[in-house]
XYZ file of C-alpha atoms in Angstrom:
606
model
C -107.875 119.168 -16.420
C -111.019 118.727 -18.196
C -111.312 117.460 -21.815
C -114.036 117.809 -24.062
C -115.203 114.933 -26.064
C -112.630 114.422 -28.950
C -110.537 117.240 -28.180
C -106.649 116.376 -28.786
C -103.815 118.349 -27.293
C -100.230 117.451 -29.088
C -96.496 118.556 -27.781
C -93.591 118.036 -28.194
C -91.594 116.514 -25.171
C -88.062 115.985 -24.481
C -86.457 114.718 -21.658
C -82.961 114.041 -20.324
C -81.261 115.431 -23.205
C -77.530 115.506 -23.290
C -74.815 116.283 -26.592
C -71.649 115.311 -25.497
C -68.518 116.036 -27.761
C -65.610 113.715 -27.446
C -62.162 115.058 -28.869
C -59.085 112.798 -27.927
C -59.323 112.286 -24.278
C -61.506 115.497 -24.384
C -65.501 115.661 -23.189
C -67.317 118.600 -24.037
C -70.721 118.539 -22.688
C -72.873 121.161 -25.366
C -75.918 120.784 -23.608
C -77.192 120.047 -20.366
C -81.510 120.655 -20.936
C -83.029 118.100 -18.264
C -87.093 118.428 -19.531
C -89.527 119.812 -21.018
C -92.019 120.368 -23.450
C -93.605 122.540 -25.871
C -97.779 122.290 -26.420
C -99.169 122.723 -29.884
C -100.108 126.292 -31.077
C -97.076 127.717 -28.305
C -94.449 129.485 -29.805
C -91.239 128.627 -27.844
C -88.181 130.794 -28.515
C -84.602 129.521 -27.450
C -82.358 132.632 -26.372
C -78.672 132.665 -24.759
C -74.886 134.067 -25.438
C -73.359 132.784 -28.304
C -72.174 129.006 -27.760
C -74.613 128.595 -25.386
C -75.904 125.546 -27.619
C -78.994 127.188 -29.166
C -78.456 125.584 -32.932
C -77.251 122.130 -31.307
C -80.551 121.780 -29.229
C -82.805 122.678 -32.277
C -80.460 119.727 -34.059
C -81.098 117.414 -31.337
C -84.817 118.260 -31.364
C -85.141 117.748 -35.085
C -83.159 114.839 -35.561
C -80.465 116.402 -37.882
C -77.314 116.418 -35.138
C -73.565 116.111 -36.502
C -71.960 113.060 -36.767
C -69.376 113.105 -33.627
C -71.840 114.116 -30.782
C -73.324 111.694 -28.290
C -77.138 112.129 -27.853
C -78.438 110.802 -24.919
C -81.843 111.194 -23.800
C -85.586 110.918 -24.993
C -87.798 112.925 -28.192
C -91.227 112.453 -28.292
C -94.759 113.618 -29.654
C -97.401 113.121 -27.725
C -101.234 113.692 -28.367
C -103.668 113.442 -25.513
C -107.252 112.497 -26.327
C -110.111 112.631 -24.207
C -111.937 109.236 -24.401
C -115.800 109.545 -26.030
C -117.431 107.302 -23.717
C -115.182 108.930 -20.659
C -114.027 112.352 -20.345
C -111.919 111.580 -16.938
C -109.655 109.027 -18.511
C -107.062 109.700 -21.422
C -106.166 108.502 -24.097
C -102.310 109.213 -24.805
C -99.824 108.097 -28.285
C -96.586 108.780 -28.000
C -94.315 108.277 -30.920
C -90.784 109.580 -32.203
C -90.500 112.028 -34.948
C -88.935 111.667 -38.329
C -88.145 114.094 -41.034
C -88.828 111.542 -43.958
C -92.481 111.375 -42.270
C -92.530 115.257 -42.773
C -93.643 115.523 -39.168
C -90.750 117.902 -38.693
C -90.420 121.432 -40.274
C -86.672 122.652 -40.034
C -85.595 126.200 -40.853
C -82.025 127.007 -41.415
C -79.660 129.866 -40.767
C -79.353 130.215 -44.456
C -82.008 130.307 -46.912
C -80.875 127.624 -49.979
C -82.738 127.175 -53.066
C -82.035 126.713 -56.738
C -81.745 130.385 -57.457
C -82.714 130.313 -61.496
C -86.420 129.464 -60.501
C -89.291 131.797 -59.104
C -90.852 131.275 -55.609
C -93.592 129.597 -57.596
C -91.442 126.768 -59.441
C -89.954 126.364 -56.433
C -92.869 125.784 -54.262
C -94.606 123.504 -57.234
C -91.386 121.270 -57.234
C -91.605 120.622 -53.785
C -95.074 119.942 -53.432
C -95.026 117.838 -56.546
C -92.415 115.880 -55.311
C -93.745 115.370 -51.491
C -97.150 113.979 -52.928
C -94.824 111.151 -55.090
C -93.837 109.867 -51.440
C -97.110 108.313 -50.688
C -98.540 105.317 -52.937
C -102.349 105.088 -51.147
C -104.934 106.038 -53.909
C -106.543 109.447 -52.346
C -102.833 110.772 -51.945
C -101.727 109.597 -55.668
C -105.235 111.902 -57.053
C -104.020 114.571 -54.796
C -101.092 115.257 -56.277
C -102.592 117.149 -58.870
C -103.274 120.075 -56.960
C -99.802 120.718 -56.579
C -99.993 124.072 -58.649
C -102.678 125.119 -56.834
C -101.507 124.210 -52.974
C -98.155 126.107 -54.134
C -100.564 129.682 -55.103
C -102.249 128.987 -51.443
C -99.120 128.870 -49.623
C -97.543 132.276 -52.101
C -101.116 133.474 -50.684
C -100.421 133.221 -47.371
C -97.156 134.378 -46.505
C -97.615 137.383 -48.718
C -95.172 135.954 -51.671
C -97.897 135.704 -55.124
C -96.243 139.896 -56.042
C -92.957 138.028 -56.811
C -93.897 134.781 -57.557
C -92.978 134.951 -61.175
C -89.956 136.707 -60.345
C -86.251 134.804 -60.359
C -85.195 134.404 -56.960
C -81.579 134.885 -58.149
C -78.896 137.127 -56.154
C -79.524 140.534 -55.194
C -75.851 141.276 -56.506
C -76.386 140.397 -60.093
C -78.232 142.947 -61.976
C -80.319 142.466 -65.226
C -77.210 142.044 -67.925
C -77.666 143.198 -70.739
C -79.760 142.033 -73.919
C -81.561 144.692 -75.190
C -78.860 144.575 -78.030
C -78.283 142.676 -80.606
C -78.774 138.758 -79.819
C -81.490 138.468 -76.841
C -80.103 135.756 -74.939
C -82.486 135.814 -72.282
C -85.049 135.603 -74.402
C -83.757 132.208 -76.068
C -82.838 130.995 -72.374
C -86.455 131.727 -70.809
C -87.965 129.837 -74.795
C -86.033 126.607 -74.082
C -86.298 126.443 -70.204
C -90.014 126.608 -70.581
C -91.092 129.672 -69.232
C -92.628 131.762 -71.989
C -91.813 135.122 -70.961
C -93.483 134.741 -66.924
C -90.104 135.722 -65.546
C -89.560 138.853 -67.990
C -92.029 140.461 -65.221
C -91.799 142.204 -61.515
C -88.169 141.146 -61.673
C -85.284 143.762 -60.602
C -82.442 141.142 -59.248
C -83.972 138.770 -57.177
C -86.214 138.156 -53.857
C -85.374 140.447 -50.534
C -83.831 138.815 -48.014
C -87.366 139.137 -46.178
C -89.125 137.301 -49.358
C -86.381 134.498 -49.268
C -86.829 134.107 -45.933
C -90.844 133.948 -45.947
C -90.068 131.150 -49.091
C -87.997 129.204 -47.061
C -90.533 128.916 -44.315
C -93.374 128.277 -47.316
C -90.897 125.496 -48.412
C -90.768 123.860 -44.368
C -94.814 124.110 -44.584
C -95.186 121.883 -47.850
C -94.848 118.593 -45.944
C -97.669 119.985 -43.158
C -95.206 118.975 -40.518
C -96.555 118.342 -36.613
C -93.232 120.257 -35.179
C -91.976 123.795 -36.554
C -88.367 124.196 -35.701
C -86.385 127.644 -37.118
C -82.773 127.937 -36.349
C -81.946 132.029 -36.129
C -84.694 133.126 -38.140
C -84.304 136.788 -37.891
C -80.282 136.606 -39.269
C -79.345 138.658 -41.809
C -82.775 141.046 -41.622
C -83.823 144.698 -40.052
C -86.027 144.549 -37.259
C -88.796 145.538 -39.180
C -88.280 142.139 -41.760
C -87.291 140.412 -38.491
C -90.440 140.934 -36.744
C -92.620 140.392 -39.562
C -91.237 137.063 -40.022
C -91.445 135.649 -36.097
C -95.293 137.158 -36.624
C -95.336 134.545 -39.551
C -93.909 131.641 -37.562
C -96.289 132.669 -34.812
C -99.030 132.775 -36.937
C -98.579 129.751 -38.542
C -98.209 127.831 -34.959
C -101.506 128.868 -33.889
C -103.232 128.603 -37.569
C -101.870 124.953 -37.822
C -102.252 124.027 -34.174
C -98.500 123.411 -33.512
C -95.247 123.640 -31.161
C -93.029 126.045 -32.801
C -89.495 126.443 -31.696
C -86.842 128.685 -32.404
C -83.733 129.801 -31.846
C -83.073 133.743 -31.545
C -80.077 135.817 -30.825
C -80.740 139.197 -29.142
C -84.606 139.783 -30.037
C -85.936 143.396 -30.057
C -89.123 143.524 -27.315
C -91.445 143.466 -29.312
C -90.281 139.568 -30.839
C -89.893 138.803 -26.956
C -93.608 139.887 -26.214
C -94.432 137.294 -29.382
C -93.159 134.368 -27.679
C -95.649 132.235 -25.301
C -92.264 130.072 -23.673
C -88.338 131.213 -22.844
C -85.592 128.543 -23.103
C -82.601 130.026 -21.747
C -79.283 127.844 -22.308
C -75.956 129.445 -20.725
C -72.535 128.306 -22.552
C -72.143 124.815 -21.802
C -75.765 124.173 -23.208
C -77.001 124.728 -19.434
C -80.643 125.650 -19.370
C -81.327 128.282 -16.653
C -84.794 128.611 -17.151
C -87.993 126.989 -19.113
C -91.465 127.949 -18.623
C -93.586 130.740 -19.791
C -92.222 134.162 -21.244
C -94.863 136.392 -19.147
C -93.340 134.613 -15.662
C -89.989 134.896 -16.638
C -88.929 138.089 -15.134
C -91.037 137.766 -11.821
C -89.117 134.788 -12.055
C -85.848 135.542 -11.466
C -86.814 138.239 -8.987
C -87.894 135.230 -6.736
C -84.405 133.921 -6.541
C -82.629 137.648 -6.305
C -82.612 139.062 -9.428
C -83.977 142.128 -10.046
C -84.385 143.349 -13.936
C -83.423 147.447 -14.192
C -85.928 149.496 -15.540
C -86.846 150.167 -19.194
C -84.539 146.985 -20.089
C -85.311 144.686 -22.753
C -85.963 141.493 -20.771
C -84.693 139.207 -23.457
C -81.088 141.438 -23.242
C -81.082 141.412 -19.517
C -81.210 137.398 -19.483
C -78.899 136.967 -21.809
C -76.632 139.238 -19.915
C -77.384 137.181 -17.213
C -76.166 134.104 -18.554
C -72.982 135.053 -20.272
C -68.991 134.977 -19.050
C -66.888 137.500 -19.241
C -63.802 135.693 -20.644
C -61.296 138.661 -20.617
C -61.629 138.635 -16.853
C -60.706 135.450 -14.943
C -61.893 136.889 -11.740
C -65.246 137.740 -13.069
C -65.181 134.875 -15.587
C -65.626 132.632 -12.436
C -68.232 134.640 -10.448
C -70.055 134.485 -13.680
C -69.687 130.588 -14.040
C -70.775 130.321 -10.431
C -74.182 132.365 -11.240
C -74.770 129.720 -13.880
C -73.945 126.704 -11.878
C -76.762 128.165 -9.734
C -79.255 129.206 -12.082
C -78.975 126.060 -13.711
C -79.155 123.893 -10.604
C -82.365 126.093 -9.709
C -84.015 125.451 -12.868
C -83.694 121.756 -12.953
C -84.863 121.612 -9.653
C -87.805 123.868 -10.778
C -88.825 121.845 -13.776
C -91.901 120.267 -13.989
C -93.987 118.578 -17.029
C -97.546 118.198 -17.603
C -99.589 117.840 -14.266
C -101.984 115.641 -16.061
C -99.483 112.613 -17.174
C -101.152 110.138 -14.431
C -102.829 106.988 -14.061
C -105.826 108.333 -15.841
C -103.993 108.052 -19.316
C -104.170 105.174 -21.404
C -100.369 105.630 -23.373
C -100.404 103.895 -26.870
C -97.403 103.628 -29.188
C -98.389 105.177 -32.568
C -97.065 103.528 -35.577
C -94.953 105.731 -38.152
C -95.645 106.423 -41.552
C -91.986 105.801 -42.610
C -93.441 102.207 -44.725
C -95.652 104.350 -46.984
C -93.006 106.910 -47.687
C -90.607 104.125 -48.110
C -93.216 102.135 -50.530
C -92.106 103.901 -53.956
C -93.416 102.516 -57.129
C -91.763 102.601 -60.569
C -94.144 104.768 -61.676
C -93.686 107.219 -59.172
C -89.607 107.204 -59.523
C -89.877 107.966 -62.962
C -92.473 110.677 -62.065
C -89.879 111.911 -59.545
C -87.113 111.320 -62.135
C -88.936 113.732 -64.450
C -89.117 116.806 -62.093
C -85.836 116.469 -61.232
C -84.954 116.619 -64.996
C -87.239 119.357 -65.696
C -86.220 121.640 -62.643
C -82.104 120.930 -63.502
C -82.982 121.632 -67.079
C -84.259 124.910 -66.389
C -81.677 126.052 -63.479
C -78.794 125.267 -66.218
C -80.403 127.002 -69.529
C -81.213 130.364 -67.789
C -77.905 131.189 -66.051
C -77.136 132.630 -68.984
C -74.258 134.505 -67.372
C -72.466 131.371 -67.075
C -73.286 129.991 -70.490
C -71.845 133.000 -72.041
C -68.425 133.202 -70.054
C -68.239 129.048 -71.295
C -69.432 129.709 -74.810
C -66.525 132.347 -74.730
C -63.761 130.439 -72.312
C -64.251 127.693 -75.325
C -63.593 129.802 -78.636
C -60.870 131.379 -76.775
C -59.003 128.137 -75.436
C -59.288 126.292 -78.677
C -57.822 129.874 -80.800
C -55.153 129.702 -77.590
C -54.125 125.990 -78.547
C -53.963 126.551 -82.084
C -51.752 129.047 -81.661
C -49.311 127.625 -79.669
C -48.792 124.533 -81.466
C -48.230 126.376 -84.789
C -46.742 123.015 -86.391
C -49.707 121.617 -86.427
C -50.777 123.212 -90.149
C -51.391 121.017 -93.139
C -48.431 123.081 -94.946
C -46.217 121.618 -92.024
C -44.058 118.913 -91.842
C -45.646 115.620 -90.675
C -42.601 114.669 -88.783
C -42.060 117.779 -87.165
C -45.576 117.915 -85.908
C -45.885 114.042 -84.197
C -45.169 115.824 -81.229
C -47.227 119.184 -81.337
C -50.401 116.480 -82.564
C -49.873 114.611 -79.527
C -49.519 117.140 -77.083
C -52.566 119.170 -78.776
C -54.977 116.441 -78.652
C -53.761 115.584 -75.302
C -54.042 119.277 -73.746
C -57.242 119.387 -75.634
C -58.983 116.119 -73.346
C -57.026 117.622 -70.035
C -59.328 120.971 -70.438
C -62.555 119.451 -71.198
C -62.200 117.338 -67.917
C -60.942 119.572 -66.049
C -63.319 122.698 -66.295
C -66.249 120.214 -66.792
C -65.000 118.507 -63.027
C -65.084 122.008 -61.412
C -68.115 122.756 -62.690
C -69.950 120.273 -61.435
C -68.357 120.308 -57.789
C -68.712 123.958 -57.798
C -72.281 123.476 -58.842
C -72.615 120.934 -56.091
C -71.846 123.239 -53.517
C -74.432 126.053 -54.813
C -76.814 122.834 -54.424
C -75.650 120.793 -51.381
C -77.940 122.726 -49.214
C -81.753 122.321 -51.137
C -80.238 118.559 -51.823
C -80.131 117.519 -48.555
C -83.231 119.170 -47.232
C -84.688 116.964 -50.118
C -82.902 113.877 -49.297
C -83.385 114.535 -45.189
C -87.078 114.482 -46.311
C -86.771 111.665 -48.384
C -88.168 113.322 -51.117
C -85.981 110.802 -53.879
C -82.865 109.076 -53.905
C -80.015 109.791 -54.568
C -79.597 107.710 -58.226
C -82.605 109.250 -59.072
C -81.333 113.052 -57.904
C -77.375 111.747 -60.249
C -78.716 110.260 -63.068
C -81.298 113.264 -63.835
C -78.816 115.862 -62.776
C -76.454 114.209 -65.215
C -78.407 114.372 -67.870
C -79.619 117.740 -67.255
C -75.889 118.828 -68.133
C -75.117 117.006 -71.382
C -77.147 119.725 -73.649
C -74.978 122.657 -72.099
C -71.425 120.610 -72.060
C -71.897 118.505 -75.379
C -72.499 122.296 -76.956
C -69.221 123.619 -75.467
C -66.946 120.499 -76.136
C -68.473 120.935 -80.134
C -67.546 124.129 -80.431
C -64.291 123.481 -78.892
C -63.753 120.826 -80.812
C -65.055 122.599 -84.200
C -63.180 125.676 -83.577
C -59.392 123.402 -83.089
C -60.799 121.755 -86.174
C -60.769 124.763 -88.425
C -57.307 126.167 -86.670
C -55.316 123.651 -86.934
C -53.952 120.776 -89.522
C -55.588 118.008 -87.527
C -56.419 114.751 -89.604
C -58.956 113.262 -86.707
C -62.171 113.628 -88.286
C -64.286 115.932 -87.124
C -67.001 113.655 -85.863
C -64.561 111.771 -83.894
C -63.187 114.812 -82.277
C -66.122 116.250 -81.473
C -67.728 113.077 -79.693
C -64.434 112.017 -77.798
C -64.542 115.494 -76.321
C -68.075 115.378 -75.680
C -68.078 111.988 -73.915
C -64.887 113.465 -71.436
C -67.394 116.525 -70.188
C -69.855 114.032 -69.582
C -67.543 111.706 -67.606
C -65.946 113.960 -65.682
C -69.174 116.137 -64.683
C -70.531 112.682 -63.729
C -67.403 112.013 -62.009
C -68.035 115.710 -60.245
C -71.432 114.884 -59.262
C -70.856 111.582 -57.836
C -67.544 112.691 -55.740
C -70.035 115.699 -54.286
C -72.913 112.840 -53.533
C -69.929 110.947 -51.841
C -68.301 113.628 -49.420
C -69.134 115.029 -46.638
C -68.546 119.203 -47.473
C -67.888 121.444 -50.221
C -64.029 121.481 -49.109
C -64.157 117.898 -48.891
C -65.621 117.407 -52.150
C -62.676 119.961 -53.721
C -60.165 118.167 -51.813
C -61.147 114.947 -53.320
C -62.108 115.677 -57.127
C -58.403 117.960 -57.969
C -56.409 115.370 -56.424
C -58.233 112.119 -58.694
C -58.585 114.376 -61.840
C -54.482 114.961 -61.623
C -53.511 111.223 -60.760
C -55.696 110.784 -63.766
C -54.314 112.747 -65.940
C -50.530 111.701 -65.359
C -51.599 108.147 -65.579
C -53.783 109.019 -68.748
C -50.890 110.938 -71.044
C -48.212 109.406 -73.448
C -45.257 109.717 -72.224
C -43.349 111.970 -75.062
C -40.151 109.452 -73.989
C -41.241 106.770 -74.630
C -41.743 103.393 -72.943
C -38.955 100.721 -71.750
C -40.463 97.445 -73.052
C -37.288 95.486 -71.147
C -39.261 97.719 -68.033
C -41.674 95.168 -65.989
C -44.663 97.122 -65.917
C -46.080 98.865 -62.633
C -49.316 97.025 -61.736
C -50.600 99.804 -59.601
C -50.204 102.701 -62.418
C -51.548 99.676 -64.857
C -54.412 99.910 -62.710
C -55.081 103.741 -62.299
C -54.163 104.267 -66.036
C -57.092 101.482 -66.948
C -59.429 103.517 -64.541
C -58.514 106.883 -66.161
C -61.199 108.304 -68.785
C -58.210 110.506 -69.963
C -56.359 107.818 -71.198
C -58.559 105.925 -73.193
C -59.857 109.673 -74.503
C -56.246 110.171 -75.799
C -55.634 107.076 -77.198
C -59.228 107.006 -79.514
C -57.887 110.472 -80.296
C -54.095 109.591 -81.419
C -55.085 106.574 -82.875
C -57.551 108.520 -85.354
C -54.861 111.258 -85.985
C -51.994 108.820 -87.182
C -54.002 105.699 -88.609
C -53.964 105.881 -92.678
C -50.783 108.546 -91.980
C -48.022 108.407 -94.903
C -44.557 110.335 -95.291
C -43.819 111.818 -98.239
C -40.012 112.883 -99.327
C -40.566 115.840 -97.349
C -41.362 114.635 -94.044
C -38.492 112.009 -94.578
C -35.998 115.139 -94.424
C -34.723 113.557 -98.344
């Protein structure tokens, strides 16, 4: 093949790959793919039954497989060169792909983003942040244009109608503020927005506009490999096509491979595609090359497509097992085997990889993007700040059921520890004060703990994307995500605390109460955050904070009986009880309630 002078041809090439899942004395093989490769500006689309190992090959292409599963086999980019001086001798770099590089693009199943901001926040964030990962000077100027790379990307993929416009949930409506106290109004003053989101809003982004956001969002690194698991889930046909027209456009307009998985495409996505992939369950690949050959095909080797068929259906068909029948379940399997054993033998990857090409090893950018500056974390610190600030202070739904769930629970206390009144005994209250102040540090940990690990799971998904990316650390993602939430929970715990105050006969002073309660919600969202940052799943994360907030709290209470000095103490609940926030909360808090405290007659019972 001829080369003119300076022209480079990239792909993607992978070879030998194998997933292997070992359970117990158990091997699973998941897929089975041989070789091949994708060139840049192709549009490769990955079809099969369901379990055939679509979503585990795009994993194992992009880098991002499970822990558990044994990858064997070779990933690589290559770019072919012609040489200046010679055009019959090549020059070719081969080098692995990383996601912190940004060389790969990876669309989910599921569209995750931070849900209070517009498409346009949301692309300036991420831009913002992916130009604080280099340190060179011409990349540190560049960062500038941040603002103005997100409006070209909006641009492009048809998103600058509802760029100002929350991308929320379709499920929530507007509310209601056009009453009385405009809440919104205050939220959208302090979260910085003055009034942009008040237009073109009417409950959030389509699914087709999240989905076109999320693929604006993969673009903002300019990766060398687009990979999009399922891209068409959850949308018509019409949304469905328009967005593989997107990802096909974008593989030609950027000049690169473009792979993705799809699960029963219409004809018209089929006639999009320039390659096939076709995996049968087991992750065995029964046929690679290009989608306009694939029919004529499998008529070489005896079988025939039917008229007026969808050739995408008919192949899948093809490939899948009838499990209800064993009889046919094993003529099916034996199609496979052969199919499978066919392609391999078939397979064949680029003619020109000869003794003409000069193969280099490129070097990776992964020492830039690892060479971050103190100037640059704080930078990175900031947005975090500023984009956690503003997801918190608009969900106003949520700040209203709080600002209520805290009048109500502190009225709730007060009235069931009706002995606590300055008219009241003082002996007949020690008890009631106890358990009051007590029950009053339990509730401010524990909603403040669920809060955060249920608002870790809303975020898991954009924070690893971020993190895969290596777009900050994660201190820098805890610390600023912290303090994001002290505003918002210091204001509930003071209004708890104020409202108990005025209810009840407590002698703590104000002040005190209000900044022991304050400094639990921050210690126990903290603990929240970092539990989340430590596990491996939202379940996990559940399972793990409940069970540590409850050994913490039975550690961390008086006991009402007493303690047996004679007793040697328990080293191990010594140690939990030093470790528990609530117990040092409700000792500050009994220890300001019954210091200075005198009995009169009265409370002698003379």
């Amino acid at each position: 093949m001829a080369f003119a002078s300076n022209e480079v041809r990239r792909s993607v090439v992978w070879s030998m790959l194998v997933s292997i899942l070992y359970r117990f004395d158990l091997k699973c093989i998941l897929i089975s793919t041989g070789s091949g490769f994708v060139e840049n500006g192709k549009l490769c689309g990955i079809i099969g039954p369901s379990g055939a190992g679509k979503s585990t090959l795009l994993s194992a292409l992009g880098g991002t497989t499970p822990h558990g599963l044994h990858l064997s086999g070779s990933i690589w980019m290559e770019e072919e060169e012609a040489d200046t001086s010679n055009n019959s001798t090549m020059s070719l770099q081969r080098y692995h792909l990383s996601q912190q590089d940004g060389d790969i693009a990876m669309l989910s199943q599921h569209d995750t983003f931070f849900n209070m901001l517009t498409p346009r926040e949301t692309l300036e964030f991420a831009a913002y942040l992916e130009s604080q990962k280099q340190t060179n000077d011409d990349n540190r100027n560049s960062r500038y244009n941040h603002k103005e790379e997100a409006r070209r990307k909006l641009a492009s993929l048809g998103l600058l109608g509802v760029a100002d416009r929350q991308i929320g949930d379709r499920n929530i409506g507007e509310g209601s503020s056009s009453h009385g106290f405009n809440l919104r109004k205050l939220v959208n003053r302090l979260s910085g927005n003055k009034g942009k989101m008040s237009r073109n809003r009417s409950g959030g982004l389509s699914g087709g506009e999240r989905r076109r956001l999320s693929v604006a969002l993969e673009l903002v690194t300019n990766p060398k490999v687009f990979l999009a698991d399922e891209p068409t889930t959850g949308l018509d046909s019409s949304q469905a096509g328009k967005v593989v027209d997107i990802i096909e456009k974008l593989a030609k307009e950027r000049n690169v491979p473009s792979i993705m998985s799809l699960h029963q495409p219409k004809s018209s996505i089929w006639k999009t595609l320039d390659q096939v992939i076709l995996l049968a369950p087991g992750g065995k690949m029964c046929y690679f090359g290009k989608r306009k050959d694939a029919i004529s095909y499998f008529s070489s080797i005896g079988y025939n497509m039917p008229a007026n068929t969808n050739p995408a259906e008919y192949l899948i068909d093809l490939v899948s097992i009838d499990s209800e029948d064993s009889t046919q379940a094993s003529l099916d399997q034996a199609r496979i085997d052969l199919l499978h054993h066919q392609c391999i033998k078939s397979l064949s990857m680029p003619a020109d990889i000869n003794n003409n090409i000069i193969v280099q090893h490129k070097q990776s950018n992964k020492g830039l993007v690892k060479g971050r500056s103190f100037a640059n974390s704080i930078r990175r610190f900031g947005v975090i700040l500023r984009r956690s600030w503003r997801q918190n202070i608009r969900n106003f739904h949520i700040i209203s059921i709080r600002l209520f769930a805290s009048v109500t629970q502190a009225v709730l206390f007060a009235s069931i520890f009706t002995s606590v009144r300055d008219d009241k005994s003082l002996t007949k209250s020690i008890a009631d004060r106890v358990a009051l102040l007590t029950y009053g540090v339990i509730n401010m940990s524990i909603l403040a703990l669920m809060k955060s690990l249920d608002l870790f799971a809303k975020e898991r998904g954009v924070v690893l994307r971020e993190y895969m990316r290596s777009s900050y650390s994660s201190i820098e993602y805890l610390f600023a995500k912290v303090l994001a939430e002290i505003p918002l929970d210091t204001s509930f715990a003071l209004v708890f605390a104020w409202v108990l105050k005025s209810l009840t006969g407590l002698r703590t002073p104000l002040s005190a109460l209000i900044k022991t309660y304050c400094l639990m919600t921050v210690t126990s969202a903290s603990l929240g955050f970092a539990i989340g940052s430590f596990t491996s799943s939202v379940e996990a994360a559940m399972s793990t904070g409940l069970p540590i907030m409850v050994i913490f709290m039975v550690v961390g209470i008086i006991n009402p009986s007493g303690v047996d000095l004679d007793e040697p103490p328990n080293r191990i609940m010594d140690c939990l009880s030093f470790f528990s926030p609530i117990k040092w909360a409700v000792e500050s808090l009994v220890t300001a309630e019954f210091s200075g405290m005198v009995f009169n007659e009265k409370d002698r019972g003379l």
